[in-house]
XYZ file of C-alpha atoms in Angstrom:
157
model
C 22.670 25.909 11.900
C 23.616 22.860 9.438
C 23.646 23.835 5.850
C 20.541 22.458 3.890
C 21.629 20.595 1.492
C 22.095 21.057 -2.360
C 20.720 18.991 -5.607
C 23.877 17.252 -5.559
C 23.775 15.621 -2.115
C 19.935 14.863 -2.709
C 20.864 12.622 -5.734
C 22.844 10.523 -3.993
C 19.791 9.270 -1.314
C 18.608 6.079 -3.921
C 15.876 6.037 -1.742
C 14.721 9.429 -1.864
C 12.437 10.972 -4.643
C 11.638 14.458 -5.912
C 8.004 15.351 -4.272
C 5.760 17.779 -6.651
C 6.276 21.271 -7.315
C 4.559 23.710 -4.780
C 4.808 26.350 -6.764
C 8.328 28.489 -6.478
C 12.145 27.391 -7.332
C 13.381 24.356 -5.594
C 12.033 21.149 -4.904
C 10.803 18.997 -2.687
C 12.316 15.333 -1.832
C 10.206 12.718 -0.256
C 11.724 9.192 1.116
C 9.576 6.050 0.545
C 9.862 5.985 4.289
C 7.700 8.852 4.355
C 5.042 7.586 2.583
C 4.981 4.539 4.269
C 4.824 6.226 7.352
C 1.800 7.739 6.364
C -0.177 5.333 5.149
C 0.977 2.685 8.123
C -0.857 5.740 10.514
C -3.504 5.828 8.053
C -4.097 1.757 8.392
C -3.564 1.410 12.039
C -6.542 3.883 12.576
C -8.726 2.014 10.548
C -11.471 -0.334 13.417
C -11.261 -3.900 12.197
C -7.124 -3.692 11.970
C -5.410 -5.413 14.672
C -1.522 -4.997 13.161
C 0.227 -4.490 10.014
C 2.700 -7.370 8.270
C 2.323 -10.601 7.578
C 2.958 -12.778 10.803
C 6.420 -13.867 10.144
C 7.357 -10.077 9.315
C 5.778 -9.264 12.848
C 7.548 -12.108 14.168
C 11.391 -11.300 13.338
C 10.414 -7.676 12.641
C 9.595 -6.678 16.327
C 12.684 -5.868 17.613
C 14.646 -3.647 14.799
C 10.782 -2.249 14.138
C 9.864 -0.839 16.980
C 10.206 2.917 17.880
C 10.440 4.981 21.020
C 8.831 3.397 24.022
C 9.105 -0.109 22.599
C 5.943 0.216 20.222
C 6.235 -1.377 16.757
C 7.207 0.685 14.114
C 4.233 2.303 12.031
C 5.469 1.135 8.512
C 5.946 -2.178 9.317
C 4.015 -4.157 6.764
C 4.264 -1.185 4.378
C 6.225 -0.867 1.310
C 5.950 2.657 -0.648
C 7.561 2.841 -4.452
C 7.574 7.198 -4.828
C 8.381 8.743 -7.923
C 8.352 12.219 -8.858
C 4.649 12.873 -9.030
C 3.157 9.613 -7.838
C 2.955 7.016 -5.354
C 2.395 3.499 -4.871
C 2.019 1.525 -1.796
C 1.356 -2.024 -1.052
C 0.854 -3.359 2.468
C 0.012 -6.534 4.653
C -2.749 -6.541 7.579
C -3.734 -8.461 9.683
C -7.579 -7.926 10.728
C -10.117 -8.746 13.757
C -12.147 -12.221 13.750
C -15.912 -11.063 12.547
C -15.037 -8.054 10.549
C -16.255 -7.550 6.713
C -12.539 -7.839 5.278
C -13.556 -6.242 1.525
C -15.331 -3.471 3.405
C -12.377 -3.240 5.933
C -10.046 -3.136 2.897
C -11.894 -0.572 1.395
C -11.777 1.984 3.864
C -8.049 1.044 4.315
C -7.443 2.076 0.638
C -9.326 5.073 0.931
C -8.178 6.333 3.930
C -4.428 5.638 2.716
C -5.170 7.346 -0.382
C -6.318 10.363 1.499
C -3.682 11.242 3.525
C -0.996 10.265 1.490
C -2.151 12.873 -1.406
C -2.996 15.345 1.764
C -0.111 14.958 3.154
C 2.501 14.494 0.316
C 0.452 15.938 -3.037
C 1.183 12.810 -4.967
C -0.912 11.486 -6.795
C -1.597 7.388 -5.496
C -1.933 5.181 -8.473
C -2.380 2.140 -6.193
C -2.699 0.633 -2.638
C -2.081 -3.329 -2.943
C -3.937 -4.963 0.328
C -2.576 -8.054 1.278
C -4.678 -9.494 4.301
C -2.130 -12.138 5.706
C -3.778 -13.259 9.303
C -6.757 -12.986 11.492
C -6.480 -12.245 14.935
C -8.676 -14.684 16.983
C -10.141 -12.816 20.319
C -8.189 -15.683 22.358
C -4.852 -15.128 20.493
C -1.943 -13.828 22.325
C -0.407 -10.945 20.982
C 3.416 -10.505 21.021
C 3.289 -7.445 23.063
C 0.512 -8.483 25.527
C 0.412 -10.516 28.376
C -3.363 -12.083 27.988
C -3.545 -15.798 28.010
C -5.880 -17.631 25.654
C -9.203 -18.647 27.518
C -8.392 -21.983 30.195
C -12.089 -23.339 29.970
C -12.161 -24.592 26.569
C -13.827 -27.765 26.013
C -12.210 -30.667 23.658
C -13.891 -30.918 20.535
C -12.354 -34.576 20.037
C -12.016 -37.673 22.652
């Protein structure tokens, strides 16, 4: 069994953060990663979201994104800043053609905000929406093999 490892080593992870107490001695570390995990699950299960990341992120992202069986990672388009008793998360959607995008975005925020402080018991101070793209119902998706409706008449002659 590896040894856990000791204060020491878990200063030298820049990217990892002292969690809040839970009551007894120790402490708990969480990685932005973790938060931004959450909250990317949180998004994603939102109706109304089609992906997360702007378009070019999606774009060049894909490949060193995705996880096991080929499906894009579920931070991508998240960015988490985790201190020691708070959070803060910002993070780039891209929504369905027809939805209410300030009622969308609000049950984003709240739903991120709920299972982040669930999950994690930090406090979030702030989720930053930015909604980068709408995805048209004809649009091809990176990962899908639709095509874009054939019978489309000209607008112009």
């Amino acid at each position: 069994m590896p040894d856990a490892p000791k204060p020491s080593d878990l200063d030298k992870h820049a990217a990892a953060h002292t969690g809040p107490a839970t009551g007894g001695p120790g402490r708990t570390v969480l990685a932005d990663g973790v938060v931004e995990k959450i909250a990317g699950m949180a998004a994603r299960e939102v109706s109304g979201i089609h992906a997360l990341g702007s378009g070019l992120a999606r774009t060049f992202g894909v490949v060193p994104d995705r996880g096991p069986g080929g499906r894009p990672g579920v931070s991508q388009g998240v960015k988490a800043e985790v201190g020691e008793k708070q959070a803060a998360i910002d993070i780039a959607l891209v929504v369905e053609y027809g939805v209410v995008i300030p009622e969308v975005a609000a049950v984003v925020r709240r739903d991120i905000i709920g299972a982040v402080e669930r999950m994690t018991g930090l406090e979030v101070v702030e989720v930053n929406i930015a909604v980068d793209d709408v995805h048209l119902p004809y649009e091809q998706d990176d990962d899908e093999d639709e095509q874009p409706p054939t019978e489309r008449r000209a607008r112009v002659q």
